[in-house]
PDB file of C-alpha atoms in Angstrom:
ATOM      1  CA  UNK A   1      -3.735  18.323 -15.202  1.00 68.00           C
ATOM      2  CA  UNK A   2      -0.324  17.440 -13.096  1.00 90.00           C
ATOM      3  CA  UNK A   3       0.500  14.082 -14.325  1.00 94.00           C
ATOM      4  CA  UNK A   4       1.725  11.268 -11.001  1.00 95.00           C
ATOM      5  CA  UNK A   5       5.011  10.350 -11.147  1.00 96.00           C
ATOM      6  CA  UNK A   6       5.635   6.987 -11.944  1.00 97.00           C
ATOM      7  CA  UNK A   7       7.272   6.038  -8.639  1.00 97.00           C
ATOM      8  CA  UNK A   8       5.363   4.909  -5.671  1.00 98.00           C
ATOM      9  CA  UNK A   9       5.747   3.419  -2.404  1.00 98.00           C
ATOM     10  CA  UNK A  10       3.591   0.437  -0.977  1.00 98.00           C
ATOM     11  CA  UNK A  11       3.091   0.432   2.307  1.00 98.00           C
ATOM     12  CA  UNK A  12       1.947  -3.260   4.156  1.00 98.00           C
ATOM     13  CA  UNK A  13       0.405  -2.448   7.519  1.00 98.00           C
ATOM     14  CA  UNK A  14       0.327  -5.497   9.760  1.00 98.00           C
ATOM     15  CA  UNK A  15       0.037  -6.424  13.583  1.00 98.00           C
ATOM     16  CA  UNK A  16       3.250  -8.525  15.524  1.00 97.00           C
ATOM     17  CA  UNK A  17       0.897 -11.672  14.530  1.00 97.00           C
ATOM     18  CA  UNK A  18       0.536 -10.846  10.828  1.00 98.00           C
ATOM     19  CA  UNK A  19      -2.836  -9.523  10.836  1.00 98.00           C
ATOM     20  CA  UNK A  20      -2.824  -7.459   7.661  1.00 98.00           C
ATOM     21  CA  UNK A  21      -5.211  -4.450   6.788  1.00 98.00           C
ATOM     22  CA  UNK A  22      -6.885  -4.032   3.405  1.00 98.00           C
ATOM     23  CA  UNK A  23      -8.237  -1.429   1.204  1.00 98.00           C
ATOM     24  CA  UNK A  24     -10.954  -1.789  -0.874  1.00 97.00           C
ATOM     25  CA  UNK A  25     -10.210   0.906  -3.550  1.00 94.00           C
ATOM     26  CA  UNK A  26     -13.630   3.183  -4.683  1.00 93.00           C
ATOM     27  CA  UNK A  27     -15.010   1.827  -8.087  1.00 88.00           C
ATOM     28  CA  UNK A  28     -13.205  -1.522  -7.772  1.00 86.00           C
ATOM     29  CA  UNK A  29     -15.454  -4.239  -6.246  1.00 88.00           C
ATOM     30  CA  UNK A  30     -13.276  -6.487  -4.184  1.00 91.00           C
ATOM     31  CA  UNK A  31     -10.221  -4.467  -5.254  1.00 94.00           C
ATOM     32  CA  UNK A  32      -8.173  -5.330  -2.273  1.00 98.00           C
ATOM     33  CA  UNK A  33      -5.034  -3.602  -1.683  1.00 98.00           C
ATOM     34  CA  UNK A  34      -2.334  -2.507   1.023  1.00 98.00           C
ATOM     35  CA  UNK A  35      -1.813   1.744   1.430  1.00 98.00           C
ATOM     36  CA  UNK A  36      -0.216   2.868  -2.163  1.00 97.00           C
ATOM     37  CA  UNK A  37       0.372   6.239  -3.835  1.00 96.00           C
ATOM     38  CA  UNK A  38       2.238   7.986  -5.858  1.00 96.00           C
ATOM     39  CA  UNK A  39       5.532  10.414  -5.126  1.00 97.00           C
ATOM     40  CA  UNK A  40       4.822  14.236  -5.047  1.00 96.00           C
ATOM     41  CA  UNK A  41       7.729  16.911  -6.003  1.00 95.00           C
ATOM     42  CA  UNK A  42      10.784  15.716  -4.812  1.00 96.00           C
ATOM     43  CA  UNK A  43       9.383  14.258  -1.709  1.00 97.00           C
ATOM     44  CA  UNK A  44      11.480  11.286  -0.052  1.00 98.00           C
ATOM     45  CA  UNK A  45      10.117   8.283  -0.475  1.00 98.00           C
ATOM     46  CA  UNK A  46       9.874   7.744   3.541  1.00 98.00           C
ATOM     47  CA  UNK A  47       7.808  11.089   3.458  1.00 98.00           C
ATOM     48  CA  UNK A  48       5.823   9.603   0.358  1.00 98.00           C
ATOM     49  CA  UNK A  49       4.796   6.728   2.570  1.00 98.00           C
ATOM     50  CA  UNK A  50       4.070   8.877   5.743  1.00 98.00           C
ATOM     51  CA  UNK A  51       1.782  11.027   4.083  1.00 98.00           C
ATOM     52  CA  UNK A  52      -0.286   8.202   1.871  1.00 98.00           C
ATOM     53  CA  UNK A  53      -0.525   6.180   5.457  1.00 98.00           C
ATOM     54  CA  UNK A  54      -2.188   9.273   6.748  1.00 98.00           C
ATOM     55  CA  UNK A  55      -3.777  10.168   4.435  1.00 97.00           C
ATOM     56  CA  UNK A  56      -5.636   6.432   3.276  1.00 98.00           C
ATOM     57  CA  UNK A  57      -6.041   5.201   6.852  1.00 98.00           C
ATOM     58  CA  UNK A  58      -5.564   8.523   9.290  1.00 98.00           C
ATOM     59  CA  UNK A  59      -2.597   6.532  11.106  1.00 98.00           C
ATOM     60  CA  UNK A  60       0.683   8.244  12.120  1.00 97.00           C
ATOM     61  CA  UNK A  61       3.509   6.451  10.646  1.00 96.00           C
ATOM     62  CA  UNK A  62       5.279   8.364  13.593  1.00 95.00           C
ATOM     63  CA  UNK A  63       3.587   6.277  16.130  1.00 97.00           C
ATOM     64  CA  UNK A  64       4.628   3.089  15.118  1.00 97.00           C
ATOM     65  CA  UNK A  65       7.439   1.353  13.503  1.00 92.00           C
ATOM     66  CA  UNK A  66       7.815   2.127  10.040  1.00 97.00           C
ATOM     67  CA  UNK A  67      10.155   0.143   7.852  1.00 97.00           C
ATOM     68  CA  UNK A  68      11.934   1.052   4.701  1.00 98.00           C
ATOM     69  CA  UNK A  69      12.807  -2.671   3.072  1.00 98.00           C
ATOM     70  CA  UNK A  70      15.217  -0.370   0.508  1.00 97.00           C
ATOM     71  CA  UNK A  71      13.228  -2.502  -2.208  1.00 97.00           C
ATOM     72  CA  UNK A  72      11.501  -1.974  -5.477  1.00 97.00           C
ATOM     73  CA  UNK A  73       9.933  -3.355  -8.123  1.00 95.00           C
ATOM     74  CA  UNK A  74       8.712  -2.353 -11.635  1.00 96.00           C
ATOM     75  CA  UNK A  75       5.206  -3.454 -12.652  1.00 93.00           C
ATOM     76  CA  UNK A  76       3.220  -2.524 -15.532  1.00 94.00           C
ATOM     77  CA  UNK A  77       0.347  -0.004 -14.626  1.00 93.00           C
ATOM     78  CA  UNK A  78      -3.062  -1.019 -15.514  1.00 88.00           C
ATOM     79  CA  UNK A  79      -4.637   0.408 -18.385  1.00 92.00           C
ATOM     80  CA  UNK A  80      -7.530   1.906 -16.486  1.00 88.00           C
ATOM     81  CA  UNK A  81      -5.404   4.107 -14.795  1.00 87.00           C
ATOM     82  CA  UNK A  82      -2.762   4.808 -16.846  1.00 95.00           C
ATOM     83  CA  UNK A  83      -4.415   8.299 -18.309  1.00 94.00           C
ATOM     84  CA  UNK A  84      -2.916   9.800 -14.668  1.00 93.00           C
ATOM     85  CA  UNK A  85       0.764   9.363 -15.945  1.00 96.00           C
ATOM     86  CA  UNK A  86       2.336  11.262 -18.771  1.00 96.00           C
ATOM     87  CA  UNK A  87       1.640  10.130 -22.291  1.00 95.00           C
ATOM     88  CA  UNK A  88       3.475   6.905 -23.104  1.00 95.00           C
ATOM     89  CA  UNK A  89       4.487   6.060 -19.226  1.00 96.00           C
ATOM     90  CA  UNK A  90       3.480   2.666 -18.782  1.00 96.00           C
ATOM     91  CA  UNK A  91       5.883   1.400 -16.051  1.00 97.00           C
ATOM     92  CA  UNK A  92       6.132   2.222 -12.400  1.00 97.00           C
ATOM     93  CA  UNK A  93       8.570   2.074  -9.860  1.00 98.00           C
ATOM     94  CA  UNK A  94       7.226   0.804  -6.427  1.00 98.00           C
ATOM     95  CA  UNK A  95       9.216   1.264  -3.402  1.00 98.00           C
ATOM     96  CA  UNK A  96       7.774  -1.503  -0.303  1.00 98.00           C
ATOM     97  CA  UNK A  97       7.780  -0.405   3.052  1.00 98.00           C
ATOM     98  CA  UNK A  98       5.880  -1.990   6.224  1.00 98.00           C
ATOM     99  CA  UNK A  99       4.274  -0.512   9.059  1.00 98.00           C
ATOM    100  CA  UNK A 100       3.990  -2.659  12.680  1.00 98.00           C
ATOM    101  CA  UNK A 101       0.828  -1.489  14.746  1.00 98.00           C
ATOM    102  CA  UNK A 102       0.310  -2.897  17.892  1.00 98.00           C
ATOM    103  CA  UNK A 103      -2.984  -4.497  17.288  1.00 98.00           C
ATOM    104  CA  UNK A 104      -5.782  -4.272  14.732  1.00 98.00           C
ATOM    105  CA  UNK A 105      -6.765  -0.297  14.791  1.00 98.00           C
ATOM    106  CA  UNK A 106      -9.591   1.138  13.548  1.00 97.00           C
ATOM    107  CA  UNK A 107      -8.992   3.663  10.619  1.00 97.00           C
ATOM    108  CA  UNK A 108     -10.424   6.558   8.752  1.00 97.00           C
ATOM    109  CA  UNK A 109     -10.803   5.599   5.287  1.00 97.00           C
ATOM    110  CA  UNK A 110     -10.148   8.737   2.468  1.00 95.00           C
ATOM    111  CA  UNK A 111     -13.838   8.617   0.865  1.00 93.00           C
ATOM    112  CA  UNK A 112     -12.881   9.417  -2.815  1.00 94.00           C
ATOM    113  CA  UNK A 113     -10.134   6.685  -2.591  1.00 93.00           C
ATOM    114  CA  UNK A 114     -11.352   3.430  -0.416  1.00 96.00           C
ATOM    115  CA  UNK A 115     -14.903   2.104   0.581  1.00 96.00           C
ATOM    116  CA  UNK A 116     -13.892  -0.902   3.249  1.00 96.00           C
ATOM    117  CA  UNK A 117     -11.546  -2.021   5.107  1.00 98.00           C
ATOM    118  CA  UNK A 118     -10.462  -5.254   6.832  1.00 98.00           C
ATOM    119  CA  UNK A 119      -7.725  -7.003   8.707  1.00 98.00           C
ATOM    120  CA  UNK A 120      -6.917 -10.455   7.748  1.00 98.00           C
ATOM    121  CA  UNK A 121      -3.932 -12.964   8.297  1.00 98.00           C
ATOM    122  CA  UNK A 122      -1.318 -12.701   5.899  1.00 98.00           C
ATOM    123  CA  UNK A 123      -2.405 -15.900   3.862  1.00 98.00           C
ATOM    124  CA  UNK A 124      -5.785 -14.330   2.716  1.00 98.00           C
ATOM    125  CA  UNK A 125      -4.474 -10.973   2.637  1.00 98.00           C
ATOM    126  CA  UNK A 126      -1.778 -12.116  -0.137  1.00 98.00           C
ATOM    127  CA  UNK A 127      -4.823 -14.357  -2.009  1.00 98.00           C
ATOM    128  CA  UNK A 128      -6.947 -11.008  -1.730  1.00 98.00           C
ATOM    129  CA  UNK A 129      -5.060  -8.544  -2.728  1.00 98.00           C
ATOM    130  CA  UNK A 130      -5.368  -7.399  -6.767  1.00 94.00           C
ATOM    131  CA  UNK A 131      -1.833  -6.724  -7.433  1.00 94.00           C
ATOM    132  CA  UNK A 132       0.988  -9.350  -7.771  1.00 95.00           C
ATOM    133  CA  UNK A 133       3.625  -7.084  -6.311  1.00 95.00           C
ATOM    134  CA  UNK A 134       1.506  -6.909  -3.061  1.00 97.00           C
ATOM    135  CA  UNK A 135       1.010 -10.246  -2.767  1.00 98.00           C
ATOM    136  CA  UNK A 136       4.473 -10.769  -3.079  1.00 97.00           C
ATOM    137  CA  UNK A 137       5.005  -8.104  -0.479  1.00 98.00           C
ATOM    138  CA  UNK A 138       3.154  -9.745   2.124  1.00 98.00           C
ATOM    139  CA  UNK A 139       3.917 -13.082   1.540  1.00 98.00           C
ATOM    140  CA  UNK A 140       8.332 -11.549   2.028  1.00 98.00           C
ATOM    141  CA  UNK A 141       6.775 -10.543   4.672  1.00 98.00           C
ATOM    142  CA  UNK A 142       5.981 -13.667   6.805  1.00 96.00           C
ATOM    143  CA  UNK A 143       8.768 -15.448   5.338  1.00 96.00           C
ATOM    144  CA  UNK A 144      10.864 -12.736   7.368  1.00 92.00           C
ATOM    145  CA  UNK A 145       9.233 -12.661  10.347  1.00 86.00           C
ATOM    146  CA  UNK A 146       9.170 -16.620  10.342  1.00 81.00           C
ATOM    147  CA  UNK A 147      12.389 -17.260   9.652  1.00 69.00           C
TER     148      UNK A 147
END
């Protein structure tokens, strides 16, 4: 098996008014979360967060504005999926990015990875979503388009 690489981008999608979209990952009930995945090869992390984009929602990141914030974090990564990293990894590296759309678009969800979707404003999206760094994510989000 080809352990993931613990780096990763996050990638907020989001309408000009802050509607944000939401992935319900497969196997976690109410597991809310923006587009994430892992690096492959030496990929760059823009390319990383192309190809997840596509891949979770069938959007292309070409389309639409796409926004490195040259900004990571290091979280923990949960026990229950830790068994997809390399014997003793337990910290990841996640890159943010954000992706404007022009309005609330439907998507094609990846059926082994998501089971729902929704768009909500960015105040219930950041109480929704499962992971701090996410939350955190969309709320640095608001604050700079607000201020």
């Amino acid at each position: 098996m080809a352990y993931k690489q613990p780096i990763s981008v996050l990638v907020v999608i989001h309408t000009p008014d802050l509607k944000i979209l939401l992935l319900e990952r497969k196997g976690y009930q109410d597991g809310w979360q923006s587009v994430t995945g892992s690096r492959e090869g030496e990929e760059l992390l823009p390319d990383t967060a192309h190809r997840e984009v596509f891949e979770e929602t069938g959007l292309d990141t070409n389309r639409y504005d796409l926004a490195d914030w040259h900004y990571s974090s290091d979280y923990e990564i949960y026990p229950v999926w830790r068994h997809r990293y390399a014997p003793g990894v337990t910290t990841n590296t996640e890159h943010v990015f954000s992706l404007e759309v022009p309005f609330e678009l439907d998507i094609t969800l990846a059926p082994d990875e998501h089971t729902r979707y929704r768009w909500v404003t960015w105040q219930v999206a950041a109480e929704m979503v499962f992971s701090p760094s996410n939350a955190e994510a969309i709320r640095t989000l608001a604050e700079r388009r607000q201020g």
